CSV table of C-alpha atoms in Angstrom, one decimal:
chain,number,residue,atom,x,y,z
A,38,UNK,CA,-10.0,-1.5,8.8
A,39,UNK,CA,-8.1,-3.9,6.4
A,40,UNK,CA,-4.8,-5.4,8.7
A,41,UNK,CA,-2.7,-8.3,8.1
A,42,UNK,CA,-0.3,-9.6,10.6
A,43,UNK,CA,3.0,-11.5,10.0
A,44,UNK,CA,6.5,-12.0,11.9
A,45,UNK,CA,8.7,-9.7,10.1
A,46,UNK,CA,11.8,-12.5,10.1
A,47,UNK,CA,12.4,-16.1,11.2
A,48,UNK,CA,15.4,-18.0,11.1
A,49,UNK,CA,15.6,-21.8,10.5
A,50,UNK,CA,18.6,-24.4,9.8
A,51,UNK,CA,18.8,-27.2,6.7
A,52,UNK,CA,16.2,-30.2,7.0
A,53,UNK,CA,14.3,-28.7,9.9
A,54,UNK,CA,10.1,-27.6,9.4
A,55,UNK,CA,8.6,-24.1,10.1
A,56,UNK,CA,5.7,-22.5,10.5
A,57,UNK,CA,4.9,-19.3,9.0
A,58,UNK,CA,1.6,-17.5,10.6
A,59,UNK,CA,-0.4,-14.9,9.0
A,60,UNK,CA,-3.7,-13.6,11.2
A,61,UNK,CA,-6.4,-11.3,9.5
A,62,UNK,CA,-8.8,-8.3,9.8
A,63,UNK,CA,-10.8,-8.0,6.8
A,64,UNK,CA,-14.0,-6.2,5.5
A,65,UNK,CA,-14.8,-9.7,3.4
A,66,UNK,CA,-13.1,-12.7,3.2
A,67,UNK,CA,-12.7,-14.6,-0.8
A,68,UNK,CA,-9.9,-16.7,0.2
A,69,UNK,CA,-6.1,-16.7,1.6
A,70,UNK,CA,-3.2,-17.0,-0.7
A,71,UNK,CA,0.4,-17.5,0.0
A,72,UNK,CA,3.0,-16.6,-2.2
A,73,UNK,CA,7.0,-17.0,-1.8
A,74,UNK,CA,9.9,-14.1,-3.1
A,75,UNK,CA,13.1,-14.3,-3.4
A,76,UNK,CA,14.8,-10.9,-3.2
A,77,UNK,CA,14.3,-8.9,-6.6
A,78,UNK,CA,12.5,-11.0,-8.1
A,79,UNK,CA,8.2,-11.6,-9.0
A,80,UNK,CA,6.3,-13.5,-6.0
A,81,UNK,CA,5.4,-16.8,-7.4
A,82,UNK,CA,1.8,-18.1,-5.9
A,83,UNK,CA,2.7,-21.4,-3.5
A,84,UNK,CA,-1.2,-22.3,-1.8
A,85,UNK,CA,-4.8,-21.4,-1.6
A,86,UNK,CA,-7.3,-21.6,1.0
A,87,UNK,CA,-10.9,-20.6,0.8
A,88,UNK,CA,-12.4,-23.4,3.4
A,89,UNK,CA,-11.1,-24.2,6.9
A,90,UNK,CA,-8.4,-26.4,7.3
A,91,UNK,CA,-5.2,-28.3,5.6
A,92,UNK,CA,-4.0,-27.9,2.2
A,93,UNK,CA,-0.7,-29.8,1.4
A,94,UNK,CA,1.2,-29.6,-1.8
A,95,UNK,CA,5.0,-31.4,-1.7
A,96,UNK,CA,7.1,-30.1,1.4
A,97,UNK,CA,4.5,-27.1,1.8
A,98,UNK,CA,1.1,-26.5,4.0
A,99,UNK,CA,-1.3,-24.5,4.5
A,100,UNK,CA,-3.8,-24.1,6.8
A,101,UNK,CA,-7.0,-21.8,7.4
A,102,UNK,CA,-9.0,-20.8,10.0
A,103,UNK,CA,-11.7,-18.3,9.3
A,104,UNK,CA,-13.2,-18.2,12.7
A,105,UNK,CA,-10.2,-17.2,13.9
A,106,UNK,CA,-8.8,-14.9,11.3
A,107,UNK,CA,-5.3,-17.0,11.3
A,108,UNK,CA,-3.3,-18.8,8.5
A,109,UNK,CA,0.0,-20.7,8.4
A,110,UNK,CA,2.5,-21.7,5.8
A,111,UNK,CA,3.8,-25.0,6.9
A,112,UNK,CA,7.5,-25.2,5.4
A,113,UNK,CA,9.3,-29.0,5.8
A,114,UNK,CA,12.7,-30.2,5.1
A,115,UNK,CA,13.8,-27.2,4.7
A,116,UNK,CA,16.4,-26.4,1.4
A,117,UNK,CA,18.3,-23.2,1.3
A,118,UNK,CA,16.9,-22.4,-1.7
A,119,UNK,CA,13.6,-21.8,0.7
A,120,UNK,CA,15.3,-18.5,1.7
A,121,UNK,CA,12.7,-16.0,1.1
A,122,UNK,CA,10.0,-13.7,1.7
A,123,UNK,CA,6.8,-15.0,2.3
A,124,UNK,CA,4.1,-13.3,1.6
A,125,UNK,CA,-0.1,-13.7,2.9
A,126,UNK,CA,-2.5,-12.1,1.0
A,127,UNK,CA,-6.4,-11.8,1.5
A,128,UNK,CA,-8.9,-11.3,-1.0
A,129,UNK,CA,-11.8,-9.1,0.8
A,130,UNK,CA,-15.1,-8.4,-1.4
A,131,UNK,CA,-13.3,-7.4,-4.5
A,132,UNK,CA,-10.8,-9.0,-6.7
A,133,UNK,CA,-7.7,-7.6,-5.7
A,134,UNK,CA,-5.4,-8.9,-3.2
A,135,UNK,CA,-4.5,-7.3,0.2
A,136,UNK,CA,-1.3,-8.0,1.2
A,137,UNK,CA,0.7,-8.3,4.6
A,138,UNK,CA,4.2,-6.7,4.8
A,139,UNK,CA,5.8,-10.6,4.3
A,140,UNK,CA,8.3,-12.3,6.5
A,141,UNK,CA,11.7,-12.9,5.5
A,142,UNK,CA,13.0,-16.4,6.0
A,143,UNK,CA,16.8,-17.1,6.3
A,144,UNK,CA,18.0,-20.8,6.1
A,145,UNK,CA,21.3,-22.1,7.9
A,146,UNK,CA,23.4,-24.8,6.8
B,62,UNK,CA,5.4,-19.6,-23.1
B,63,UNK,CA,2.6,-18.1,-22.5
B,64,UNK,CA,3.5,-14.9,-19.0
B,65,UNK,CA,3.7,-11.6,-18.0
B,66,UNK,CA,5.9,-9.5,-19.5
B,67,UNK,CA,7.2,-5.9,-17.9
B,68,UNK,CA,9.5,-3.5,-19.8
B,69,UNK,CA,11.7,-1.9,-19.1
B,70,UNK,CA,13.6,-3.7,-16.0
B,71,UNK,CA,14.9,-0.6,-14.8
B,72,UNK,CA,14.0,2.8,-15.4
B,73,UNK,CA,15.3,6.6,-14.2
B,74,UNK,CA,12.7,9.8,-14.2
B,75,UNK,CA,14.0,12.8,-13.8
B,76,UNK,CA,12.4,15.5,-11.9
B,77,UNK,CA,9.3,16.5,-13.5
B,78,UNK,CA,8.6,13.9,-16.1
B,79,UNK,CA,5.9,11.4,-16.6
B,80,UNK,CA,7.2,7.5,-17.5
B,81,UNK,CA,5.5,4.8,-18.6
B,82,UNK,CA,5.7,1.0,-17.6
B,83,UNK,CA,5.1,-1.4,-19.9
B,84,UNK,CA,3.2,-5.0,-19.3
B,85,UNK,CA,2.0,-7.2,-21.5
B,86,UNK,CA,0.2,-10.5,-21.1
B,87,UNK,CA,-0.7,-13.6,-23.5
B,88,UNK,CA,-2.3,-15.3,-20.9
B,89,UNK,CA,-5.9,-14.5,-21.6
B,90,UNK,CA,-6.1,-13.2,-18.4
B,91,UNK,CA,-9.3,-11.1,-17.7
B,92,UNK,CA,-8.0,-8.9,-15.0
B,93,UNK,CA,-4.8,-7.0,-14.3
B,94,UNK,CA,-3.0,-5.3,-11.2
B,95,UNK,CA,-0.3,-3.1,-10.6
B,96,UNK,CA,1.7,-2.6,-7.4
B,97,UNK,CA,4.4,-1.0,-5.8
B,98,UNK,CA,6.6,-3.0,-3.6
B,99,UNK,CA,8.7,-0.5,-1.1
B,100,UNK,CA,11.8,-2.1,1.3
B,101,UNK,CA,9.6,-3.3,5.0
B,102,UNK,CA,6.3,-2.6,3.4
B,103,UNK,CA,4.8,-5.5,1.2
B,104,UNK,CA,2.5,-5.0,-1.8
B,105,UNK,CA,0.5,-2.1,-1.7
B,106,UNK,CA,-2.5,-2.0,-5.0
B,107,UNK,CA,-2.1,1.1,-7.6
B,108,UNK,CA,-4.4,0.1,-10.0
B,109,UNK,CA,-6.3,-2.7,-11.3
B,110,UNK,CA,-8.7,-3.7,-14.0
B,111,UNK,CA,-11.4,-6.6,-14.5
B,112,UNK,CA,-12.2,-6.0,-18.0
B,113,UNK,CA,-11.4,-3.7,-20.7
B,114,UNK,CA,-11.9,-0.2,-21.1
B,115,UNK,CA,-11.9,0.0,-17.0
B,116,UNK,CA,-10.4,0.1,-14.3
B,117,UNK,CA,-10.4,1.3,-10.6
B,118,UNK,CA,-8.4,3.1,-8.3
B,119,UNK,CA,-6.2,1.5,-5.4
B,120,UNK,CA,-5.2,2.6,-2.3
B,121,UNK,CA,-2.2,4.3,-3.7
B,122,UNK,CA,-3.6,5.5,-6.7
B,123,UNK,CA,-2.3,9.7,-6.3
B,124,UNK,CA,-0.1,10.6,-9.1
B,125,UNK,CA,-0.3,7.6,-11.3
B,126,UNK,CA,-2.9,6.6,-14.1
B,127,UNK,CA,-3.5,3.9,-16.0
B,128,UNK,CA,-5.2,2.4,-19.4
B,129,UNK,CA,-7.0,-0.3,-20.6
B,130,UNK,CA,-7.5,-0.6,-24.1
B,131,UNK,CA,-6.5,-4.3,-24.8
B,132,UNK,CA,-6.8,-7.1,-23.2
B,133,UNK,CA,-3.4,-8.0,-23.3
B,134,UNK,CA,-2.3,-4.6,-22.3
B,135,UNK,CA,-2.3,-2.2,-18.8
B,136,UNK,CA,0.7,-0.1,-18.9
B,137,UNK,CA,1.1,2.3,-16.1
B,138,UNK,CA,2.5,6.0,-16.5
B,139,UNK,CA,3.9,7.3,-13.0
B,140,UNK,CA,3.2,11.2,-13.5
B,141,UNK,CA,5.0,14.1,-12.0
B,142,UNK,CA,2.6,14.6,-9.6
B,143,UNK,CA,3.8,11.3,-7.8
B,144,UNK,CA,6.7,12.8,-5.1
B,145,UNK,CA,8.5,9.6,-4.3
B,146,UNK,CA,8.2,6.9,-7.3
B,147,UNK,CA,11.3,5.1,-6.2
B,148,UNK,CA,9.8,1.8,-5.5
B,149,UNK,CA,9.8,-2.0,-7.4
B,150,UNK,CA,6.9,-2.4,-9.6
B,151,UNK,CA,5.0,-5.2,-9.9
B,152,UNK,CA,1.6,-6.3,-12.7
B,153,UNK,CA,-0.2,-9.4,-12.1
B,154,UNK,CA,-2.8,-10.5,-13.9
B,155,UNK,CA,-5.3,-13.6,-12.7
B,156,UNK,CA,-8.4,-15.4,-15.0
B,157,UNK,CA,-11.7,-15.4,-14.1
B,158,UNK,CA,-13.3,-19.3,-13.6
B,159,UNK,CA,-17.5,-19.0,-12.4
B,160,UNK,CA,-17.1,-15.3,-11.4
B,161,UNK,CA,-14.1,-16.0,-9.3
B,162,UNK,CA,-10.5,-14.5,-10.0
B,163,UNK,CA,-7.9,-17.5,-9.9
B,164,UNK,CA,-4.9,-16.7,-8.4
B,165,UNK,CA,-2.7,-13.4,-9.4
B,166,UNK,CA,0.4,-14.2,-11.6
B,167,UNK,CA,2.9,-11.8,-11.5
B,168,UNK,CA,5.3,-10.1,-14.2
B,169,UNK,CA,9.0,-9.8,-13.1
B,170,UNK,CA,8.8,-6.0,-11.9
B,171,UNK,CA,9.8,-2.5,-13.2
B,172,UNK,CA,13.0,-0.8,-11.0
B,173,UNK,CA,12.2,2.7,-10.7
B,174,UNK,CA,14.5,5.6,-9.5
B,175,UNK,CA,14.8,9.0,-9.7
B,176,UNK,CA,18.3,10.7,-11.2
């Protein structure tokens, strides 16, 4: 079956880094997106992986393994404006997305 | 500014009626998506479309349909038949580059609730 995994909540204070992780079971496997939500409002898309390893962009990361099913979102200097859900997505054989239930980041001042 | 545009922002059915959500795209986007986003449960696929004139069901597709007559166009009508439409709706749409879809950009969502 089609399952992806991700901590439900996580908790972080001003300035600090964290790392979100997403693992995988898929049918296919067309590449790994990560997108950010803040509550009520349209997920905007942050990264894209299709090949193993690290893709950086500003104070975000992400990084694929497809060996091992696993993905992280690699959050620096955190803002509080990075209080969000996050959300991993897979795209399998087709073209839509599958997506994991998201995990809810709260930042502390 | 070229985006994805959903109408209305919130919306009210009453027992028994069909309603229709609009969204509209001028990005030249190939393919479109609708999903419902429920409170703990992420995005779950409805609908979606590659090219005009079709479309395929989701894994939630049960009491909703959808068209595709334009390009720029997928509204979705959430039908009677579908027994608990309170959710936030979401339509993306994503271009095609060398037989790949790009990633999904997504309109600003539909609030639906029943009176």
């Amino acid at each position: 079956g089609q399952n992806i995994d991700q901590p439900t909540e996580m908790t972080a204070t001003e300035g600090a880094i964290v790392q979100i992780n997403c693992t995988y079971q898929t049918s296919g496997f067309n590449g790994l997106f990560w997108y950010q939500q803040h509550a009520g409002e349209a997920p905007t898309f942050l990264s894209y992986n299709v090949l193993d390893g690290l893709e950086e962009k500003g104070r975000f990361s992400s990084f694929l393994s497809r060996s091992k099913g696993y993905s992280y979102l690699l959050l620096k200097e955190l803002q509080m404006k990075d209080s969000a859900s996050y959300l991993c997505a897979v795209r399998d054989t087709g073209t839509a997305l599958i997506f994991g239930k998201g995990t809810t980041l709260s930042v502390s001042s | 500014d070229g985006g994805i545009t959903q109408s209305p922002k919130y919306l009210f059915r009453k027992e028994g009626q069909n309603v229709t959500l609009s969204c509209e795209q001028n990005l030249n986007h190939d393919a479109m998506y609708w999903y419902r986003q429920d409170p703990g449960q992420g995005l779950r696929l409805i609908y979606y479309s590659q090219i005009v004139n079709d479309f395929q069901k989701g894994d939630i597709a049960e009491g909703y349909s959808v068209s595709r007559e334009k390009k720029e166009s997928f509204p979705l009508t959430v039908t009677s038949a579908q027994k608990n439409p309170t959710a936030f709706y979401l339509c993306a749409s994503s271009p095609r580059t060398g037989g790949f879809f790009q990633p999904q950009h997504f309109g600003d969502g539909t609030r639906l609730s029943i009176l």
